[in-house]
PDB file of C-alpha atoms in Angstrom:
ATOM      1  CA  MET A1449      19.839   0.593  11.333  1.00  0.00           C
ATOM      2  CA  SER A1450      20.118  -0.496  14.942  1.00  0.00           C
ATOM      3  CA  ASP A1451      19.040  -4.027  15.789  1.00  0.00           C
ATOM      4  CA  GLN A1452      16.414  -2.802  18.264  1.00  0.00           C
ATOM      5  CA  ARG A1453      14.384  -1.451  15.390  1.00  0.00           C
ATOM      6  CA  THR A1454      12.713  -4.517  13.965  1.00  0.00           C
ATOM      7  CA  ARG A1455       9.140  -3.420  13.533  1.00  0.00           C
ATOM      8  CA  ILE A1456       7.680  -2.491  10.154  1.00  0.00           C
ATOM      9  CA  ILE A1457       4.461  -0.422  10.271  1.00  0.00           C
ATOM     10  CA  ALA A1458       2.015  -0.165   7.373  1.00  0.00           C
ATOM     11  CA  VAL A1459      -0.561   2.635   7.578  1.00  0.00           C
ATOM     12  CA  GLY A1460      -3.907   2.891   5.789  1.00  0.00           C
ATOM     13  CA  GLU A1461      -7.360   1.393   5.565  1.00  0.00           C
ATOM     14  CA  VAL A1462      -8.600  -2.201   5.470  1.00  0.00           C
ATOM     15  CA  MET A1463     -12.149  -2.808   4.301  1.00  0.00           C
ATOM     16  CA  VAL A1464     -14.629  -5.613   3.800  1.00  0.00           C
ATOM     17  CA  GLU A1465     -14.116  -6.942   0.245  1.00  0.00           C
ATOM     18  CA  MET A1466     -16.939  -8.413  -1.831  1.00  0.00           C
ATOM     19  CA  ALA A1467     -15.571 -10.010  -5.011  1.00  0.00           C
ATOM     20  CA  ARG A1468     -17.905 -11.471  -7.631  1.00  0.00           C
ATOM     21  CA  GLY A1469     -16.968 -15.027  -8.529  1.00  0.00           C
ATOM     22  CA  ALA A1470     -17.367 -16.936 -11.800  1.00  0.00           C
ATOM     23  CA  ASP A1471     -20.839 -18.096 -10.596  1.00  0.00           C
ATOM     24  CA  ASN A1472     -21.873 -14.404 -10.219  1.00  0.00           C
ATOM     25  CA  ARG A1473     -22.066 -14.719  -6.433  1.00  0.00           C
ATOM     26  CA  PHE A1474     -20.056 -12.507  -4.120  1.00  0.00           C
ATOM     27  CA  GLY A1475     -17.466 -13.955  -1.778  1.00  0.00           C
ATOM     28  CA  MET A1476     -16.524 -11.951   1.302  1.00  0.00           C
ATOM     29  CA  ALA A1477     -12.941 -11.239   2.328  1.00  0.00           C
ATOM     30  CA  CYS A1478     -11.055  -8.117   3.344  1.00  0.00           C
ATOM     31  CA  GLY A1479      -8.479  -5.920   1.691  1.00  0.00           C
ATOM     32  CA  GLY A1480      -7.003  -2.466   1.215  1.00  0.00           C
ATOM     33  CA  ASP A1481      -3.794  -1.570  -0.593  1.00  0.00           C
ATOM     34  CA  THR A1482      -1.370  -1.220   2.337  1.00  0.00           C
ATOM     35  CA  PHE A1483      -3.116  -3.999   4.268  1.00  0.00           C
ATOM     36  CA  ASN A1484      -2.642  -6.386   1.327  1.00  0.00           C
ATOM     37  CA  THR A1485       1.060  -5.529   1.339  1.00  0.00           C
ATOM     38  CA  ALA A1486       1.191  -6.075   5.120  1.00  0.00           C
ATOM     39  CA  VAL A1487      -0.278  -9.567   4.751  1.00  0.00           C
ATOM     40  CA  TYR A1488       2.221 -10.526   2.039  1.00  0.00           C
ATOM     41  CA  LEU A1489       5.077  -9.114   4.140  1.00  0.00           C
ATOM     42  CA  ALA A1490       3.917 -11.145   7.151  1.00  0.00           C
ATOM     43  CA  ARG A1491       3.830 -14.275   4.967  1.00  0.00           C
ATOM     44  CA  ALA A1492       7.475 -13.535   4.103  1.00  0.00           C
ATOM     45  CA  GLY A1493       8.301 -13.603   7.825  1.00  0.00           C
ATOM     46  CA  VAL A1494       8.476  -9.819   8.347  1.00  0.00           C
ATOM     47  CA  ASP A1495       7.524  -8.418  11.786  1.00  0.00           C
ATOM     48  CA  ILE A1496       4.687  -6.109  10.700  1.00  0.00           C
ATOM     49  CA  SER A1497       2.006  -4.072  12.448  1.00  0.00           C
ATOM     50  CA  TYR A1498      -0.965  -2.522  10.702  1.00  0.00           C
ATOM     51  CA  CYS A1499      -1.960   0.980  11.769  1.00  0.00           C
ATOM     52  CA  THR A1500      -5.600   1.970  11.159  1.00  0.00           C
ATOM     53  CA  ALA A1501      -8.964   2.542  12.829  1.00  0.00           C
ATOM     54  CA  LEU A1502     -11.916   0.135  12.768  1.00  0.00           C
ATOM     55  CA  GLY A1503     -15.376   0.038  14.307  1.00  0.00           C
ATOM     56  CA  ASP A1504     -16.832  -2.340  16.892  1.00  0.00           C
ATOM     57  CA  ASP A1505     -19.045  -4.160  14.354  1.00  0.00           C
ATOM     58  CA  PRO A1506     -18.768  -7.882  13.495  1.00  0.00           C
ATOM     59  CA  TYR A1507     -16.982  -7.078  10.224  1.00  0.00           C
ATOM     60  CA  SER A1508     -14.259  -5.126  12.021  1.00  0.00           C
ATOM     61  CA  GLU A1509     -13.893  -8.146  14.347  1.00  0.00           C
ATOM     62  CA  GLY A1510     -13.570 -10.374  11.286  1.00  0.00           C
ATOM     63  CA  ILE A1511     -10.829  -8.169   9.856  1.00  0.00           C
ATOM     64  CA  LEU A1512      -8.913  -8.331  13.152  1.00  0.00           C
ATOM     65  CA  SER A1513      -9.263 -12.128  13.245  1.00  0.00           C
ATOM     66  CA  MET A1514      -7.987 -12.409   9.691  1.00  0.00           C
ATOM     67  CA  ALA A1515      -5.020 -10.134  10.502  1.00  0.00           C
ATOM     68  CA  ALA A1516      -4.194 -12.284  13.541  1.00  0.00           C
ATOM     69  CA  ALA A1517      -4.384 -15.463  11.428  1.00  0.00           C
ATOM     70  CA  GLU A1518      -1.890 -13.868   9.007  1.00  0.00           C
ATOM     71  CA  ASN A1519       0.504 -12.739  11.803  1.00  0.00           C
ATOM     72  CA  VAL A1520      -0.169  -9.057  11.093  1.00  0.00           C
ATOM     73  CA  LYS A1521      -0.046  -7.332  14.485  1.00  0.00           C
ATOM     74  CA  THR A1522      -3.080  -5.225  15.401  1.00  0.00           C
ATOM     75  CA  ASP A1523      -1.826  -3.353  18.478  1.00  0.00           C
ATOM     76  CA  LEU A1524      -1.885  -0.135  16.400  1.00  0.00           C
ATOM     77  CA  VAL A1525      -5.551  -0.495  15.427  1.00  0.00           C
ATOM     78  CA  ILE A1526      -7.826   1.996  17.203  1.00  0.00           C
ATOM     79  CA  ARG A1527     -11.417   0.839  17.708  1.00  0.00           C
ATOM     80  CA  VAL A1528     -14.185   3.435  17.408  1.00  0.00           C
ATOM     81  CA  PRO A1529     -17.445   2.463  19.163  1.00  0.00           C
ATOM     82  CA  GLY A1530     -20.631   2.621  17.119  1.00  0.00           C
ATOM     83  CA  ARG A1531     -18.824   2.653  13.762  1.00  0.00           C
ATOM     84  CA  SER A1532     -18.281   0.029  11.088  1.00  0.00           C
ATOM     85  CA  ALA A1533     -15.540  -0.842   8.620  1.00  0.00           C
ATOM     86  CA  GLY A1534     -15.676   0.428   5.039  1.00  0.00           C
ATOM     87  CA  LEU A1535     -16.733  -1.899   2.223  1.00  0.00           C
ATOM     88  CA  TYR A1536     -15.871  -2.289  -1.454  1.00  0.00           C
ATOM     89  CA  THR A1537     -16.915  -4.555  -4.304  1.00  0.00           C
ATOM     90  CA  ILE A1538     -14.724  -5.782  -7.171  1.00  0.00           C
ATOM     91  CA  GLU A1539     -16.159  -6.344 -10.633  1.00  0.00           C
ATOM     92  CA  THR A1540     -13.699  -8.054 -13.005  1.00  0.00           C
ATOM     93  CA  ASP A1541     -13.955  -7.919 -16.807  1.00  0.00           C
ATOM     94  CA  PRO A1542     -13.023 -10.864 -19.104  1.00  0.00           C
ATOM     95  CA  ARG A1543      -9.397  -9.584 -19.316  1.00  0.00           C
ATOM     96  CA  GLY A1544      -8.956  -9.694 -15.520  1.00  0.00           C
ATOM     97  CA  GLU A1545      -9.048  -5.879 -15.223  1.00  0.00           C
ATOM     98  CA  ARG A1546     -11.125  -4.699 -12.304  1.00  0.00           C
ATOM     99  CA  ARG A1547     -13.396  -1.890 -11.209  1.00  0.00           C
ATOM    100  CA  PHE A1548     -13.958  -1.011  -7.577  1.00  0.00           C
ATOM    101  CA  TYR A1549     -17.062   0.457  -5.960  1.00  0.00           C
ATOM    102  CA  TYR A1550     -16.705   1.854  -2.437  1.00  0.00           C
ATOM    103  CA  TRP A1551     -18.864   2.473   0.634  1.00  0.00           C
ATOM    104  CA  ARG A1552     -16.286   4.052   2.909  1.00  0.00           C
ATOM    105  CA  ASP A1553     -17.170   7.701   3.629  1.00  0.00           C
ATOM    106  CA  ASN A1554     -18.039   6.852   7.240  1.00  0.00           C
ATOM    107  CA  SER A1555     -15.034   4.587   7.813  1.00  0.00           C
ATOM    108  CA  PRO A1556     -13.157   5.307  11.087  1.00  0.00           C
ATOM    109  CA  ALA A1557      -9.837   4.918   9.220  1.00  0.00           C
ATOM    110  CA  ARG A1558     -10.421   8.370   7.712  1.00  0.00           C
ATOM    111  CA  GLU A1559     -10.123   9.946  11.171  1.00  0.00           C
ATOM    112  CA  LEU A1560      -7.069   7.995  12.319  1.00  0.00           C
ATOM    113  CA  PHE A1561      -4.908  11.044  13.078  1.00  0.00           C
ATOM    114  CA  ASP A1562      -7.858  13.053  14.407  1.00  0.00           C
ATOM    115  CA  LEU A1563      -8.762  10.474  17.082  1.00  0.00           C
ATOM    116  CA  PRO A1564      -7.825  11.182  20.725  1.00  0.00           C
ATOM    117  CA  ASP A1565      -5.414   8.208  20.781  1.00  0.00           C
ATOM    118  CA  TRP A1566      -3.401   9.196  17.688  1.00  0.00           C
ATOM    119  CA  GLY A1567      -0.347  10.142  19.791  1.00  0.00           C
ATOM    120  CA  ARG A1568       0.126   6.489  20.822  1.00  0.00           C
ATOM    121  CA  LEU A1569       0.376   5.536  17.140  1.00  0.00           C
ATOM    122  CA  ALA A1570       2.846   8.352  16.481  1.00  0.00           C
ATOM    123  CA  GLU A1571       5.038   7.118  19.335  1.00  0.00           C
ATOM    124  CA  ALA A1572       5.140   3.605  17.882  1.00  0.00           C
ATOM    125  CA  MET A1573       5.929   4.934  14.417  1.00  0.00           C
ATOM    126  CA  ILE A1574       8.827   7.045  15.674  1.00  0.00           C
ATOM    127  CA  SER A1575      10.593   3.883  16.910  1.00  0.00           C
ATOM    128  CA  ALA A1576       9.884   1.766  13.800  1.00  0.00           C
ATOM    129  CA  ARG A1577      12.476   0.361  11.406  1.00  0.00           C
ATOM    130  CA  LEU A1578      10.360   1.131   8.327  1.00  0.00           C
ATOM    131  CA  ILE A1579       7.009   2.861   7.740  1.00  0.00           C
ATOM    132  CA  TYR A1580       5.028   2.063   4.597  1.00  0.00           C
ATOM    133  CA  PHE A1581       2.047   3.973   3.244  1.00  0.00           C
ATOM    134  CA  SER A1582       0.440   4.905  -0.072  1.00  0.00           C
ATOM    135  CA  GLY A1583      -1.367   7.606  -1.993  1.00  0.00           C
ATOM    136  CA  VAL A1584      -4.601   5.960  -0.867  1.00  0.00           C
ATOM    137  CA  THR A1585      -3.478   6.389   2.768  1.00  0.00           C
ATOM    138  CA  LEU A1586      -2.958  10.116   2.141  1.00  0.00           C
ATOM    139  CA  SER A1587      -6.372  10.457   0.465  1.00  0.00           C
ATOM    140  CA  LEU A1588      -8.130   9.388   3.684  1.00  0.00           C
ATOM    141  CA  TYR A1589      -7.116  12.146   6.063  1.00  0.00           C
ATOM    142  CA  SER A1590      -8.251  15.690   6.836  1.00  0.00           C
ATOM    143  CA  ASN A1591      -5.682  18.463   6.452  1.00  0.00           C
ATOM    144  CA  GLN A1592      -5.077  18.349  10.222  1.00  0.00           C
ATOM    145  CA  GLY A1593      -4.690  14.563  10.096  1.00  0.00           C
ATOM    146  CA  LEU A1594      -2.252  14.854   7.173  1.00  0.00           C
ATOM    147  CA  GLY A1595      -0.200  17.421   9.069  1.00  0.00           C
ATOM    148  CA  ARG A1596       0.078  15.101  12.059  1.00  0.00           C
ATOM    149  CA  PHE A1597       0.908  12.070   9.921  1.00  0.00           C
ATOM    150  CA  LEU A1598       3.585  13.879   7.888  1.00  0.00           C
ATOM    151  CA  ALA A1599       5.139  15.349  11.054  1.00  0.00           C
ATOM    152  CA  THR A1600       5.227  11.844  12.553  1.00  0.00           C
ATOM    153  CA  ILE A1601       7.005  10.262   9.594  1.00  0.00           C
ATOM    154  CA  GLU A1602       9.464  13.150   9.553  1.00  0.00           C
ATOM    155  CA  MET A1603      10.284  12.545  13.239  1.00  0.00           C
ATOM    156  CA  ALA A1604      10.509   8.798  12.640  1.00  0.00           C
ATOM    157  CA  ARG A1605      12.944   9.395   9.808  1.00  0.00           C
ATOM    158  CA  GLN A1606      15.091  11.639  12.014  1.00  0.00           C
ATOM    159  CA  GLN A1607      15.203   8.751  14.512  1.00  0.00           C
ATOM    160  CA  GLY A1608      16.462   6.345  11.833  1.00  0.00           C
ATOM    161  CA  ALA A1609      13.295   4.855  10.336  1.00  0.00           C
ATOM    162  CA  LYS A1610      13.124   4.307   6.584  1.00  0.00           C
ATOM    163  CA  ILE A1611      10.007   5.669   4.841  1.00  0.00           C
ATOM    164  CA  ALA A1612       8.543   3.724   1.885  1.00  0.00           C
ATOM    165  CA  PHE A1613       5.755   5.187  -0.260  1.00  0.00           C
ATOM    166  CA  ASP A1614       3.645   3.810  -3.112  1.00  0.00           C
ATOM    167  CA  GLY A1615       2.125   6.758  -4.998  1.00  0.00           C
ATOM    168  CA  ASN A1616      -0.969   4.587  -5.718  1.00  0.00           C
ATOM    169  CA  PHE A1617      -3.171   7.326  -7.215  1.00  0.00           C
ATOM    170  CA  ARG A1618      -6.940   6.791  -7.233  1.00  0.00           C
ATOM    171  CA  PRO A1619      -8.676   9.952  -8.546  1.00  0.00           C
ATOM    172  CA  PHE A1620     -11.955   9.049  -6.828  1.00  0.00           C
ATOM    173  CA  GLY A1621     -10.340   9.235  -3.390  1.00  0.00           C
ATOM    174  CA  TRP A1622      -9.213  12.808  -4.121  1.00  0.00           C
ATOM    175  CA  ARG A1623     -12.581  13.931  -5.549  1.00  0.00           C
ATOM    176  CA  GLY A1624     -10.723  14.637  -8.801  1.00  0.00           C
ATOM    177  CA  ASP A1625      -8.704  17.481  -7.193  1.00  0.00           C
ATOM    178  CA  LEU A1626      -5.333  17.004  -8.917  1.00  0.00           C
ATOM    179  CA  GLY A1627      -3.870  20.196  -7.442  1.00  0.00           C
ATOM    180  CA  ARG A1628      -4.444  19.075  -3.858  1.00  0.00           C
ATOM    181  CA  THR A1629      -3.245  15.555  -4.689  1.00  0.00           C
ATOM    182  CA  ARG A1630       0.036  16.832  -6.108  1.00  0.00           C
ATOM    183  CA  THR A1631       0.583  19.171  -3.163  1.00  0.00           C
ATOM    184  CA  VAL A1632       0.030  16.386  -0.614  1.00  0.00           C
ATOM    185  CA  PHE A1633       2.136  13.884  -2.593  1.00  0.00           C
ATOM    186  CA  MET A1634       5.030  16.357  -2.786  1.00  0.00           C
ATOM    187  CA  GLU A1635       4.968  16.775   0.996  1.00  0.00           C
ATOM    188  CA  ALA A1636       5.118  12.983   1.360  1.00  0.00           C
ATOM    189  CA  LEU A1637       7.881  12.585  -1.241  1.00  0.00           C
ATOM    190  CA  LYS A1638      10.101  15.060   0.630  1.00  0.00           C
ATOM    191  CA  ARG A1639      10.026  12.631   3.566  1.00  0.00           C
ATOM    192  CA  CYS A1640      10.555   9.450   1.594  1.00  0.00           C
ATOM    193  CA  ASP A1641      13.533   7.060   1.278  1.00  0.00           C
ATOM    194  CA  ILE A1642      12.017   4.379  -0.969  1.00  0.00           C
ATOM    195  CA  ALA A1643       9.463   5.129  -3.709  1.00  0.00           C
ATOM    196  CA  LEU A1644       7.421   2.281  -5.217  1.00  0.00           C
ATOM    197  CA  PRO A1645       5.248   4.008  -7.858  1.00  0.00           C
ATOM    198  CA  THR A1646       3.256   2.533 -10.735  1.00  0.00           C
ATOM    199  CA  PHE A1647       4.063   4.165 -14.069  1.00  0.00           C
ATOM    200  CA  ASP A1648       0.416   4.406 -15.225  1.00  0.00           C
ATOM    201  CA  ASP A1649      -0.493   6.352 -12.069  1.00  0.00           C
ATOM    202  CA  GLU A1650       2.488   8.690 -12.428  1.00  0.00           C
ATOM    203  CA  ALA A1651       1.601   9.370 -16.085  1.00  0.00           C
ATOM    204  CA  VAL A1652      -1.935  10.405 -15.083  1.00  0.00           C
ATOM    205  CA  LEU A1653      -0.994  12.486 -12.051  1.00  0.00           C
ATOM    206  CA  TRP A1654       2.253  14.095 -13.252  1.00  0.00           C
ATOM    207  CA  GLY A1655       2.210  13.627 -17.031  1.00  0.00           C
ATOM    208  CA  ASP A1656       5.389  11.510 -16.980  1.00  0.00           C
ATOM    209  CA  PRO A1657       6.101  10.289 -20.555  1.00  0.00           C
ATOM    210  CA  SER A1658       8.259   7.322 -19.472  1.00  0.00           C
ATOM    211  CA  PRO A1659       9.420   5.392 -16.377  1.00  0.00           C
ATOM    212  CA  GLU A1660      12.795   7.159 -16.760  1.00  0.00           C
ATOM    213  CA  ALA A1661      10.966  10.495 -16.404  1.00  0.00           C
ATOM    214  CA  THR A1662       9.306   9.185 -13.236  1.00  0.00           C
ATOM    215  CA  VAL A1663      12.712   8.271 -11.785  1.00  0.00           C
ATOM    216  CA  SER A1664      14.149  11.718 -12.658  1.00  0.00           C
ATOM    217  CA  ARG A1665      11.208  13.513 -11.052  1.00  0.00           C
ATOM    218  CA  LEU A1666      11.423  11.440  -7.859  1.00  0.00           C
ATOM    219  CA  GLN A1667      15.217  11.830  -7.673  1.00  0.00           C
ATOM    220  CA  ALA A1668      14.649  15.584  -7.449  1.00  0.00           C
ATOM    221  CA  PHE A1669      13.059  14.959  -4.018  1.00  0.00           C
ATOM    222  CA  GLY A1670      16.277  13.310  -2.846  1.00  0.00           C
ATOM    223  CA  ILE A1671      14.791   9.797  -2.903  1.00  0.00           C
ATOM    224  CA  GLY A1672      17.663   7.321  -3.060  1.00  0.00           C
ATOM    225  CA  GLU A1673      15.789   4.152  -4.017  1.00  0.00           C
ATOM    226  CA  ILE A1674      13.011   3.911  -6.598  1.00  0.00           C
ATOM    227  CA  ALA A1675      11.257   0.929  -8.196  1.00  0.00           C
ATOM    228  CA  VAL A1676       8.788   1.896 -10.926  1.00  0.00           C
ATOM    229  CA  LYS A1677       6.200  -0.827 -11.586  1.00  0.00           C
ATOM    230  CA  ASN A1678       4.952  -1.029 -15.173  1.00  0.00           C
ATOM    231  CA  GLY A1679       2.474  -3.911 -15.441  1.00  0.00           C
ATOM    232  CA  PRO A1680       3.777  -6.756 -17.627  1.00  0.00           C
ATOM    233  CA  ASN A1681       6.717  -4.581 -18.750  1.00  0.00           C
ATOM    234  CA  SER A1682      10.082  -4.399 -17.001  1.00  0.00           C
ATOM    235  CA  ALA A1683      10.267  -2.553 -13.691  1.00  0.00           C
ATOM    236  CA  LEU A1684      12.765   0.322 -13.619  1.00  0.00           C
ATOM    237  CA  VAL A1685      14.907   0.251 -10.468  1.00  0.00           C
ATOM    238  CA  TYR A1686      17.097   3.158  -9.394  1.00  0.00           C
ATOM    239  CA  ALA A1687      19.500   2.733  -6.463  1.00  0.00           C
ATOM    240  CA  ALA A1688      23.038   3.789  -5.577  1.00  0.00           C
ATOM    241  CA  GLY A1689      22.973   6.217  -8.504  1.00  0.00           C
ATOM    242  CA  LYS A1690      22.300   3.521 -11.143  1.00  0.00           C
ATOM    243  CA  GLN A1691      19.175   2.656 -13.172  1.00  0.00           C
ATOM    244  CA  GLU A1692      18.337  -0.841 -14.355  1.00  0.00           C
ATOM    245  CA  PHE A1693      15.329  -2.391 -16.077  1.00  0.00           C
ATOM    246  CA  ILE A1694      14.332  -5.652 -14.373  1.00  0.00           C
ATOM    247  CA  PRO A1695      12.260  -7.814 -16.719  1.00  0.00           C
ATOM    248  CA  VAL A1696       9.189  -9.754 -15.645  1.00  0.00           C
ATOM    249  CA  PRO A1697      10.439 -13.376 -15.498  1.00  0.00           C
ATOM    250  CA  GLU A1698       7.166 -14.770 -16.854  1.00  0.00           C
ATOM    251  CA  VAL A1699       4.240 -12.853 -18.352  1.00  0.00           C
ATOM    252  CA  VAL A1700       1.008 -14.271 -16.938  1.00  0.00           C
ATOM    253  CA  VAL A1701      -2.492 -13.845 -18.374  1.00  0.00           C
ATOM    254  CA  PRO A1702      -4.235 -12.338 -15.334  1.00  0.00           C
ATOM    255  CA  VAL A1703      -7.320 -13.773 -13.693  1.00  0.00           C
ATOM    256  CA  ASP A1704      -7.573 -10.693 -11.458  1.00  0.00           C
ATOM    257  CA  THR A1705      -5.042  -7.848 -11.288  1.00  0.00           C
ATOM    258  CA  THR A1706      -6.296  -6.686  -7.860  1.00  0.00           C
ATOM    259  CA  ALA A1707      -3.312  -6.147  -5.508  1.00  0.00           C
ATOM    260  CA  ALA A1708      -0.714  -6.867  -8.213  1.00  0.00           C
ATOM    261  CA  GLY A1709       1.165  -3.735  -7.154  1.00  0.00           C
ATOM    262  CA  ASP A1710       0.590  -4.394  -3.447  1.00  0.00           C
ATOM    263  CA  SER A1711       2.120  -7.863  -3.709  1.00  0.00           C
ATOM    264  CA  PHE A1712       5.027  -6.507  -5.805  1.00  0.00           C
ATOM    265  CA  ASN A1713       5.747  -3.973  -3.043  1.00  0.00           C
ATOM    266  CA  ALA A1714       5.702  -6.708  -0.408  1.00  0.00           C
ATOM    267  CA  GLY A1715       8.034  -8.950  -2.401  1.00  0.00           C
ATOM    268  CA  TYR A1716      10.388  -6.015  -2.958  1.00  0.00           C
ATOM    269  CA  MET A1717      10.475  -4.783   0.644  1.00  0.00           C
ATOM    270  CA  ALA A1718      10.759  -8.282   2.122  1.00  0.00           C
ATOM    271  CA  ALA A1719      13.805  -8.971  -0.066  1.00  0.00           C
ATOM    272  CA  ARG A1720      15.396  -5.615   0.791  1.00  0.00           C
ATOM    273  CA  LEU A1721      14.801  -6.188   4.514  1.00  0.00           C
ATOM    274  CA  ARG A1722      16.603  -9.548   4.127  1.00  0.00           C
ATOM    275  CA  GLY A1723      19.555  -7.682   2.630  1.00  0.00           C
ATOM    276  CA  ASP A1724      19.065  -8.525  -1.068  1.00  0.00           C
ATOM    277  CA  ASN A1725      20.089  -5.863  -3.560  1.00  0.00           C
ATOM    278  CA  PRO A1726      17.359  -3.870  -5.387  1.00  0.00           C
ATOM    279  CA  ALA A1727      17.634  -5.838  -8.668  1.00  0.00           C
ATOM    280  CA  ILE A1728      17.208  -9.186  -6.897  1.00  0.00           C
ATOM    281  CA  ALA A1729      14.391  -7.655  -4.829  1.00  0.00           C
ATOM    282  CA  ALA A1730      12.561  -6.531  -7.993  1.00  0.00           C
ATOM    283  CA  THR A1731      12.796 -10.041  -9.485  1.00  0.00           C
ATOM    284  CA  ALA A1732      11.342 -11.516  -6.272  1.00  0.00           C
ATOM    285  CA  ALA A1733       8.624  -8.850  -6.427  1.00  0.00           C
ATOM    286  CA  HIS A1734       7.714  -9.756 -10.028  1.00  0.00           C
ATOM    287  CA  LYS A1735       7.377 -13.419  -9.043  1.00  0.00           C
ATOM    288  CA  LEU A1736       5.023 -12.708  -6.145  1.00  0.00           C
ATOM    289  CA  ALA A1737       2.892 -10.360  -8.282  1.00  0.00           C
ATOM    290  CA  ALA A1738       2.708 -12.972 -11.065  1.00  0.00           C
ATOM    291  CA  GLU A1739       1.406 -15.522  -8.570  1.00  0.00           C
ATOM    292  CA  LYS A1740      -1.124 -13.040  -7.165  1.00  0.00           C
ATOM    293  CA  ILE A1741      -2.739 -12.207 -10.522  1.00  0.00           C
ATOM    294  CA  ARG A1742      -3.490 -15.904 -11.063  1.00  0.00           C
ATOM    295  CA  HIS A1743      -6.013 -15.645  -8.184  1.00  0.00           C
ATOM    296  CA  ARG A1744      -9.188 -13.664  -7.530  1.00  0.00           C
ATOM    297  CA  GLY A1745      -9.396 -11.099  -4.736  1.00  0.00           C
ATOM    298  CA  ALA A1746      -6.707  -9.011  -3.063  1.00  0.00           C
ATOM    299  CA  ILE A1747      -5.217 -11.744  -0.875  1.00  0.00           C
ATOM    300  CA  MET A1748      -4.562 -15.097  -2.513  1.00  0.00           C
ATOM    301  CA  PRO A1749      -4.817 -18.372  -0.592  1.00  0.00           C
ATOM    302  CA  ARG A1750      -1.701 -19.070   1.464  1.00  0.00           C
ATOM    303  CA  ALA A1751      -1.307 -22.465  -0.209  1.00  0.00           C
ATOM    304  CA  ALA A1752      -0.786 -20.708  -3.553  1.00  0.00           C
ATOM    305  CA  VAL A1753       2.524 -19.278  -2.342  1.00  0.00           C
ATOM    306  CA  ALA A1754       3.575 -22.453  -0.564  1.00  0.00           C
ATOM    307  CA  MET A1755       3.411 -24.383  -3.850  1.00  0.00           C
ATOM    308  CA  HIS A1756       6.157 -22.286  -5.457  1.00  0.00           C
TER     309      HIS A1756
END
């Protein structure tokens, strides 16, 4: 890749996050799968911009301030007057597993590629070094918006950008329509260089019996680099024609598994962008995810990473 292309662009939705604490009170933060990854990439020193739409409400302002504090660039955020950011709550059970409840149907992020200014975003994406998005990103857009987004990543790829995709499948976001989900995912996978799926999601959406089956299915799309996340089990990494299981260095009892996969993806991509090989990148990814699940909420305190 040419040296001029330094910018990484993550695309999706960032919302107001309300997470219930041990005292039963809610603490306010912000999060969203690709945004969480963007923050962890920025903390690793990666030049990253977040591409989304927000309103002109105080909560959207708060999200922008938090992004700025984390060195996530917001020049690709479109503001929509009279609208407000989406919101979600996290309820965590005693095992650290979480359930999400969303208020996001009116979120401007859903219209990102239907807004008048979408061409400016497309232009920036075409000159990026890497574009990262997820299944949640795809679930936001109208068919017209999806067409524009997929055409943009295809053009970006022709210009030398790498395309990284986390199949992050949330049935709710697709109104339970598995047929449409699979169709849209296949269009994305055809345009993808790096796949970062979670095995549990792939098993639900595609019926994959094993991580090896996930790798085989994704290879059929011509994807050259695949890292299958599998919770506390080893990640399966495929690159340069070889498969390797990369064990979790330390199994942690989770406090909150929110953004475990998002932080893994950030650890993996940051290491790859530095030039580490995929196996070393997966080990770095495991370590970041293990640290994340020791903390509540999507984005752990910055001091937590600094201590390690």
